[in-house]
Amino acid sequence: MSDTTPQEYAPSPAAWVREQVEQYEGSGGTAGTTLRDTDMPVVILTMRGAKTGKIRKVPLMRVEHDGDYLAVASKGGAPSNPQWFNNIVDTAANPTITVRDGATVGEYRARPITDDAQRAQWWERAVAAYPPYADYAKKTSRTIPLFLLTPVG
Ligand code: F42
């Protein structure tokens, strides 16, 4: 018998991330909704681990436009993609992704932005929401992956 069921929630190993998720979700989206000591809003993505099937909760900066959200796989400008990149591109593991924005929760379909013009438009929105993204892009040789999240139904 395995001690890990496929639906098990696996909290982030990073304490600051895990604590943000606990506070955000534990309050029903009324506390812990901004990045550390800033007033910049954060959303929580709930997805399934592509390898483990475990439930992963990933806080990201809130980049929203006309009801769509953007997931910016910046990982602080690190040289490699965050691991959740592999989860979000795996549409078999994740036909939909749950987005919590404050007290509002909905199901979204994620797809990578590949069109240059669309990327430029959303990148501008991302940097407007969270200016350090511009520094992260300079810091890494990666093209920071962007995922568009559109509401399901
Ligand atoms: N990260 C960003 O990339 N962009 C943001 O805008 C952002 C904002 C933000 C705001 C608040 C906050 O608290 C955190 C924020 N973060 C932001 C950090 C973000 O939440 C992630 O912690 C970060 O991007 C690193 O993601 P990661 O998936 O690499 O996390 C590691 C530490 C992690 O949790 N790894 C897990 C582990 O146990 O080691 C596994 C994660 C996983 O999904 N595993 C998959 C599975 O099957 O379970 C397999 C994945 C694979 O590689 O195939």
PDB file of C-alpha atoms and ligand atoms in Angstrom:
ATOM      1  CA  MET A   1       0.000   0.000   0.000  1.00  0.00           C
ATOM      2  CA  SER A   2       1.307   3.406  -0.912  1.00  0.00           C
ATOM      3  CA  ASP A   3       1.222   6.286   1.546  1.00  0.00           C
ATOM      4  CA  THR A   4       0.707   8.780  -1.265  1.00  0.00           C
ATOM      5  CA  THR A   5      -2.670   8.825  -2.954  1.00  0.00           C
ATOM      6  CA  PRO A   6      -2.912  10.562  -6.327  1.00  0.00           C
ATOM      7  CA  GLN A   7      -5.138  13.323  -4.911  1.00  0.00           C
ATOM      8  CA  GLU A   8      -2.865  14.170  -2.002  1.00  0.00           C
ATOM      9  CA  TYR A   9      -1.994  17.846  -1.560  1.00  0.00           C
ATOM     10  CA  ALA A  10       1.779  18.277  -1.544  1.00  0.00           C
ATOM     11  CA  PRO A  11       2.698  21.650   0.019  1.00  0.00           C
ATOM     12  CA  SER A  12       5.650  23.553  -1.457  1.00  0.00           C
ATOM     13  CA  PRO A  13       9.019  22.698   0.107  1.00  0.00           C
ATOM     14  CA  ALA A  14       9.731  26.470   0.169  1.00  0.00           C
ATOM     15  CA  ALA A  15       8.512  27.777   3.547  1.00  0.00           C
ATOM     16  CA  TRP A  16       7.572  31.299   2.386  1.00  0.00           C
ATOM     17  CA  VAL A  17       5.526  29.872  -0.478  1.00  0.00           C
ATOM     18  CA  ARG A  18       3.868  27.219   1.675  1.00  0.00           C
ATOM     19  CA  GLU A  19       2.966  29.797   4.315  1.00  0.00           C
ATOM     20  CA  GLN A  20       1.486  32.162   1.760  1.00  0.00           C
ATOM     21  CA  VAL A  21      -0.728  29.382   0.404  1.00  0.00           C
ATOM     22  CA  GLU A  22      -1.827  28.415   3.934  1.00  0.00           C
ATOM     23  CA  GLN A  23      -2.760  31.970   4.847  1.00  0.00           C
ATOM     24  CA  TYR A  24      -4.397  32.765   1.501  1.00  0.00           C
ATOM     25  CA  GLU A  25      -6.499  29.613   1.275  1.00  0.00           C
ATOM     26  CA  GLY A  26      -7.077  29.304   5.005  1.00  0.00           C
ATOM     27  CA  SER A  27      -8.690  32.758   5.046  1.00  0.00           C
ATOM     28  CA  GLY A  28     -10.848  32.063   1.995  1.00  0.00           C
ATOM     29  CA  GLY A  29      -8.820  34.616   0.070  1.00  0.00           C
ATOM     30  CA  THR A  30      -9.127  37.514   2.502  1.00  0.00           C
ATOM     31  CA  ALA A  31      -5.598  37.451   4.011  1.00  0.00           C
ATOM     32  CA  GLY A  32      -2.117  36.817   2.658  1.00  0.00           C
ATOM     33  CA  THR A  33      -3.197  37.886  -0.818  1.00  0.00           C
ATOM     34  CA  THR A  34      -0.219  40.140  -1.568  1.00  0.00           C
ATOM     35  CA  LEU A  35       3.487  39.476  -2.059  1.00  0.00           C
ATOM     36  CA  ARG A  36       5.282  39.569   1.308  1.00  0.00           C
ATOM     37  CA  ASP A  37       5.441  43.180   2.546  1.00  0.00           C
ATOM     38  CA  THR A  38       4.166  44.735  -0.688  1.00  0.00           C
ATOM     39  CA  ASP A  39       0.626  45.591  -1.758  1.00  0.00           C
ATOM     40  CA  MET A  40       1.035  43.684  -5.041  1.00  0.00           C
ATOM     41  CA  PRO A  41      -1.695  41.066  -5.442  1.00  0.00           C
ATOM     42  CA  VAL A  42      -1.072  37.362  -5.839  1.00  0.00           C
ATOM     43  CA  VAL A  43      -3.284  34.567  -7.175  1.00  0.00           C
ATOM     44  CA  ILE A  44      -3.078  30.852  -6.329  1.00  0.00           C
ATOM     45  CA  LEU A  45      -3.019  28.240  -9.088  1.00  0.00           C
ATOM     46  CA  THR A  46      -4.009  24.704  -8.158  1.00  0.00           C
ATOM     47  CA  MET A  47      -2.754  22.056 -10.531  1.00  0.00           C
ATOM     48  CA  ARG A  48      -1.809  18.409 -10.621  1.00  0.00           C
ATOM     49  CA  GLY A  49       1.822  17.277 -10.613  1.00  0.00           C
ATOM     50  CA  ALA A  50       2.500  15.853 -14.077  1.00  0.00           C
ATOM     51  CA  LYS A  51       4.680  13.076 -12.638  1.00  0.00           C
ATOM     52  CA  THR A  52       3.246  12.465  -9.173  1.00  0.00           C
ATOM     53  CA  GLY A  53      -0.402  13.380  -9.730  1.00  0.00           C
ATOM     54  CA  LYS A  54      -0.254  15.252  -6.413  1.00  0.00           C
ATOM     55  CA  ILE A  55      -2.125  18.503  -5.923  1.00  0.00           C
ATOM     56  CA  ARG A  56       0.266  21.456  -6.223  1.00  0.00           C
ATOM     57  CA  LYS A  57      -0.612  25.001  -5.196  1.00  0.00           C
ATOM     58  CA  VAL A  58       1.457  27.731  -6.810  1.00  0.00           C
ATOM     59  CA  PRO A  59       1.171  31.409  -5.838  1.00  0.00           C
ATOM     60  CA  LEU A  60       1.917  33.782  -8.730  1.00  0.00           C
ATOM     61  CA  MET A  61       1.653  37.527  -9.262  1.00  0.00           C
ATOM     62  CA  ARG A  62      -1.822  38.575 -10.363  1.00  0.00           C
ATOM     63  CA  VAL A  63      -1.763  39.550 -14.041  1.00  0.00           C
ATOM     64  CA  GLU A  64      -5.354  39.853 -15.256  1.00  0.00           C
ATOM     65  CA  HIS A  65      -7.055  41.353 -18.290  1.00  0.00           C
ATOM     66  CA  ASP A  66     -10.729  41.076 -19.292  1.00  0.00           C
ATOM     67  CA  GLY A  67     -11.227  37.972 -17.152  1.00  0.00           C
ATOM     68  CA  ASP A  68      -8.120  36.150 -18.442  1.00  0.00           C
ATOM     69  CA  TYR A  69      -5.033  35.587 -16.295  1.00  0.00           C
ATOM     70  CA  LEU A  70      -1.369  35.232 -17.157  1.00  0.00           C
ATOM     71  CA  ALA A  71       0.972  32.753 -15.486  1.00  0.00           C
ATOM     72  CA  VAL A  72       4.567  34.018 -15.647  1.00  0.00           C
ATOM     73  CA  ALA A  73       7.107  31.211 -15.167  1.00  0.00           C
ATOM     74  CA  SER A  74       9.787  33.633 -13.983  1.00  0.00           C
ATOM     75  CA  LYS A  75      11.068  31.870 -10.854  1.00  0.00           C
ATOM     76  CA  GLY A  76      12.844  35.107  -9.892  1.00  0.00           C
ATOM     77  CA  GLY A  77      14.936  35.060 -13.077  1.00  0.00           C
ATOM     78  CA  ALA A  78      16.509  31.673 -12.237  1.00  0.00           C
ATOM     79  CA  PRO A  79      18.361  29.887 -15.085  1.00  0.00           C
ATOM     80  CA  SER A  80      15.815  27.047 -15.280  1.00  0.00           C
ATOM     81  CA  ASN A  81      12.050  26.947 -15.475  1.00  0.00           C
ATOM     82  CA  PRO A  82      10.058  26.344 -12.312  1.00  0.00           C
ATOM     83  CA  GLN A  83       8.924  22.741 -11.953  1.00  0.00           C
ATOM     84  CA  TRP A  84       5.278  23.762 -12.252  1.00  0.00           C
ATOM     85  CA  PHE A  85       6.079  24.657 -15.893  1.00  0.00           C
ATOM     86  CA  ASN A  86       6.038  20.907 -16.592  1.00  0.00           C
ATOM     87  CA  ASN A  87       2.663  20.557 -14.909  1.00  0.00           C
ATOM     88  CA  ILE A  88       0.974  23.406 -16.735  1.00  0.00           C
ATOM     89  CA  VAL A  89       2.165  22.308 -20.216  1.00  0.00           C
ATOM     90  CA  ASP A  90       0.875  18.785 -19.564  1.00  0.00           C
ATOM     91  CA  THR A  91      -2.730  19.190 -20.627  1.00  0.00           C
ATOM     92  CA  ALA A  92      -3.406  15.497 -20.005  1.00  0.00           C
ATOM     93  CA  ALA A  93      -2.510  15.917 -16.321  1.00  0.00           C
ATOM     94  CA  ASN A  94      -4.112  19.350 -16.238  1.00  0.00           C
ATOM     95  CA  PRO A  95      -7.045  19.761 -18.603  1.00  0.00           C
ATOM     96  CA  THR A  96      -7.998  22.688 -16.380  1.00  0.00           C
ATOM     97  CA  ILE A  97      -6.280  24.683 -13.676  1.00  0.00           C
ATOM     98  CA  THR A  98      -7.997  26.306 -10.723  1.00  0.00           C
ATOM     99  CA  VAL A  99      -7.269  29.987 -10.173  1.00  0.00           C
ATOM    100  CA  ARG A 100      -8.056  31.626  -6.851  1.00  0.00           C
ATOM    101  CA  ASP A 101      -8.092  35.424  -7.019  1.00  0.00           C
ATOM    102  CA  GLY A 102      -8.961  36.633  -3.539  1.00  0.00           C
ATOM    103  CA  ALA A 103     -12.312  35.064  -2.626  1.00  0.00           C
ATOM    104  CA  THR A 104     -13.109  34.166  -6.246  1.00  0.00           C
ATOM    105  CA  VAL A 105     -12.286  30.696  -7.561  1.00  0.00           C
ATOM    106  CA  GLY A 106     -12.678  29.436 -11.139  1.00  0.00           C
ATOM    107  CA  GLU A 107     -11.545  26.823 -13.631  1.00  0.00           C
ATOM    108  CA  TYR A 108      -9.253  27.875 -16.474  1.00  0.00           C
ATOM    109  CA  ARG A 109      -7.628  26.308 -19.481  1.00  0.00           C
ATOM    110  CA  ALA A 110      -3.917  27.087 -19.837  1.00  0.00           C
ATOM    111  CA  ARG A 111      -1.972  27.403 -23.051  1.00  0.00           C
ATOM    112  CA  PRO A 112       1.521  28.709 -23.740  1.00  0.00           C
ATOM    113  CA  ILE A 113       1.722  32.053 -25.535  1.00  0.00           C
ATOM    114  CA  THR A 114       3.747  31.522 -28.709  1.00  0.00           C
ATOM    115  CA  ASP A 115       2.624  34.453 -30.854  1.00  0.00           C
ATOM    116  CA  ASP A 116       5.137  37.353 -30.649  1.00  0.00           C
ATOM    117  CA  ALA A 117       2.550  40.138 -30.735  1.00  0.00           C
ATOM    118  CA  GLN A 118       0.402  38.470 -28.101  1.00  0.00           C
ATOM    119  CA  ARG A 119       3.463  37.877 -25.978  1.00  0.00           C
ATOM    120  CA  ALA A 120       4.505  41.539 -26.211  1.00  0.00           C
ATOM    121  CA  GLN A 121       1.033  42.685 -25.185  1.00  0.00           C
ATOM    122  CA  TRP A 122       0.824  40.361 -22.184  1.00  0.00           C
ATOM    123  CA  TRP A 123       4.436  41.018 -21.156  1.00  0.00           C
ATOM    124  CA  GLU A 124       3.607  44.700 -20.925  1.00  0.00           C
ATOM    125  CA  ARG A 125       0.659  43.861 -18.655  1.00  0.00           C
ATOM    126  CA  ALA A 126       2.882  41.566 -16.566  1.00  0.00           C
ATOM    127  CA  VAL A 127       5.530  44.252 -16.007  1.00  0.00           C
ATOM    128  CA  ALA A 128       2.820  46.812 -15.213  1.00  0.00           C
ATOM    129  CA  ALA A 129       1.459  44.466 -12.526  1.00  0.00           C
ATOM    130  CA  TYR A 130       4.883  43.499 -11.197  1.00  0.00           C
ATOM    131  CA  PRO A 131       7.823  45.635 -12.419  1.00  0.00           C
ATOM    132  CA  PRO A 132      10.575  43.233 -11.207  1.00  0.00           C
ATOM    133  CA  TYR A 133       9.583  40.829 -14.017  1.00  0.00           C
ATOM    134  CA  ALA A 134      11.616  43.139 -16.301  1.00  0.00           C
ATOM    135  CA  ASP A 135      14.727  42.560 -14.163  1.00  0.00           C
ATOM    136  CA  TYR A 136      14.089  38.811 -14.076  1.00  0.00           C
ATOM    137  CA  ALA A 137      14.001  38.737 -17.892  1.00  0.00           C
ATOM    138  CA  LYS A 138      17.397  40.496 -18.015  1.00  0.00           C
ATOM    139  CA  LYS A 139      18.858  38.158 -15.404  1.00  0.00           C
ATOM    140  CA  THR A 140      18.083  34.907 -17.245  1.00  0.00           C
ATOM    141  CA  SER A 141      18.989  33.657 -20.714  1.00  0.00           C
ATOM    142  CA  ARG A 142      15.618  31.867 -20.794  1.00  0.00           C
ATOM    143  CA  THR A 143      12.702  33.350 -22.628  1.00  0.00           C
ATOM    144  CA  ILE A 144      10.388  33.433 -19.627  1.00  0.00           C
ATOM    145  CA  PRO A 145       7.419  31.205 -20.502  1.00  0.00           C
ATOM    146  CA  LEU A 146       3.987  32.834 -20.396  1.00  0.00           C
ATOM    147  CA  PHE A 147       0.719  30.920 -20.111  1.00  0.00           C
ATOM    148  CA  LEU A 148      -2.652  32.382 -20.890  1.00  0.00           C
ATOM    149  CA  LEU A 149      -5.431  31.178 -18.611  1.00  0.00           C
ATOM    150  CA  THR A 150      -8.895  31.525 -20.078  1.00  0.00           C
ATOM    151  CA  PRO A 151     -12.119  30.695 -18.193  1.00  0.00           C
ATOM    152  CA  VAL A 152     -13.728  27.334 -18.916  1.00  0.00           C
ATOM    153  CA  GLY A 153     -17.390  27.357 -19.891  1.00  0.00           C
TER     154      GLY A 153
HETATM  155  N1  F42 B   1       7.039  32.192  -9.173  1.00  0.00           N
HETATM  156  C1  F42 B   1       7.019  32.485 -10.459  1.00  0.00           C
HETATM  157  O1  F42 B   1       7.637  31.750 -11.257  1.00  0.00           O
HETATM  158  N2  F42 B   1       6.341  33.586 -10.941  1.00  0.00           N
HETATM  159  C2  F42 B   1       5.640  34.422 -10.098  1.00  0.00           C
HETATM  160  O2  F42 B   1       4.985  35.358 -10.563  1.00  0.00           O
HETATM  161  C3  F42 B   1       5.658  34.121  -8.693  1.00  0.00           C
HETATM  162  C4  F42 B   1       4.983  34.912  -7.739  1.00  0.00           C
HETATM  163  C5  F42 B   1       4.920  34.510  -6.424  1.00  0.00           C
HETATM  164  C6  F42 B   1       4.178  35.247  -5.471  1.00  0.00           C
HETATM  165  C7  F42 B   1       4.064  34.833  -4.182  1.00  0.00           C
HETATM  166  C8  F42 B   1       4.699  33.636  -3.789  1.00  0.00           C
HETATM  167  O3  F42 B   1       4.537  33.218  -2.521  1.00  0.00           O
HETATM  168  C9  F42 B   1       5.445  32.896  -4.681  1.00  0.00           C
HETATM  169  C10 F42 B   1       5.591  33.323  -6.014  1.00  0.00           C
HETATM  170  N3  F42 B   1       6.323  32.585  -6.940  1.00  0.00           N
HETATM  171  C11 F42 B   1       6.354  32.959  -8.272  1.00  0.00           C
HETATM  172  C12 F42 B   1       7.034  31.336  -6.559  1.00  0.00           C
HETATM  173  C13 F42 B   1       6.229  30.139  -7.085  1.00  0.00           C
HETATM  174  O4  F42 B   1       5.073  29.960  -6.296  1.00  0.00           O
HETATM  175  C14 F42 B   1       7.068  28.839  -7.096  1.00  0.00           C
HETATM  176  O5  F42 B   1       7.427  28.522  -5.776  1.00  0.00           O
HETATM  177  C15 F42 B   1       8.322  28.984  -7.927  1.00  0.00           C
HETATM  178  O6  F42 B   1       7.979  29.385  -9.239  1.00  0.00           O
HETATM  179  C16 F42 B   1       9.091  27.683  -7.971  1.00  0.00           C
HETATM  180  O7  F42 B   1       8.248  26.671  -8.512  1.00  0.00           O
HETATM  181  P1  F42 B   1       8.692  25.121  -8.468  1.00  0.00           P
HETATM  182  O8  F42 B   1       7.550  24.314  -9.035  1.00  0.00           O
HETATM  183  O9  F42 B   1      10.020  24.961  -9.091  1.00  0.00           O
HETATM  184  O10 F42 B   1       8.720  24.929  -6.894  1.00  0.00           O
HETATM  185  C17 F42 B   1       9.595  24.035  -6.257  1.00  0.00           C
HETATM  186  C18 F42 B   1      10.283  24.647  -5.059  1.00  0.00           C
HETATM  187  C19 F42 B   1       8.675  22.960  -5.786  1.00  0.00           C
HETATM  188  O11 F42 B   1       7.725  23.208  -5.068  1.00  0.00           O
HETATM  189  N4  F42 B   1       8.926  21.782  -6.201  1.00  0.00           N
HETATM  190  C20 F42 B   1       8.154  20.651  -5.783  1.00  0.00           C
HETATM  191  C21 F42 B   1       9.027  19.750  -4.974  1.00  0.00           C
HETATM  192  O12 F42 B   1       8.488  19.028  -4.176  1.00  0.00           O
HETATM  193  O13 F42 B   1      10.258  19.847  -5.129  1.00  0.00           O
HETATM  194  C22 F42 B   1       7.652  19.819  -6.946  1.00  0.00           C
HETATM  195  C23 F42 B   1       6.813  20.596  -7.841  1.00  0.00           C
HETATM  196  C24 F42 B   1       6.084  19.757  -8.877  1.00  0.00           C
HETATM  197  O14 F42 B   1       5.145  20.301  -9.422  1.00  0.00           O
HETATM  198  N5  F42 B   1       6.427  18.481  -9.229  1.00  0.00           N
HETATM  199  C25 F42 B   1       5.737  17.769 -10.297  1.00  0.00           C
HETATM  200  C26 F42 B   1       4.891  16.619  -9.821  1.00  0.00           C
HETATM  201  O15 F42 B   1       4.596  15.718 -10.624  1.00  0.00           O
HETATM  202  O16 F42 B   1       4.446  16.659  -8.662  1.00  0.00           O
HETATM  203  C27 F42 B   1       6.731  17.312 -11.341  1.00  0.00           C
HETATM  204  C28 F42 B   1       7.274  18.458 -12.076  1.00  0.00           C
HETATM  205  C29 F42 B   1       8.288  18.034 -13.174  1.00  0.00           C
HETATM  206  O17 F42 B   1       9.409  18.554 -13.132  1.00  0.00           O
HETATM  207  O18 F42 B   1       7.913  17.244 -14.053  1.00  0.00           O
END
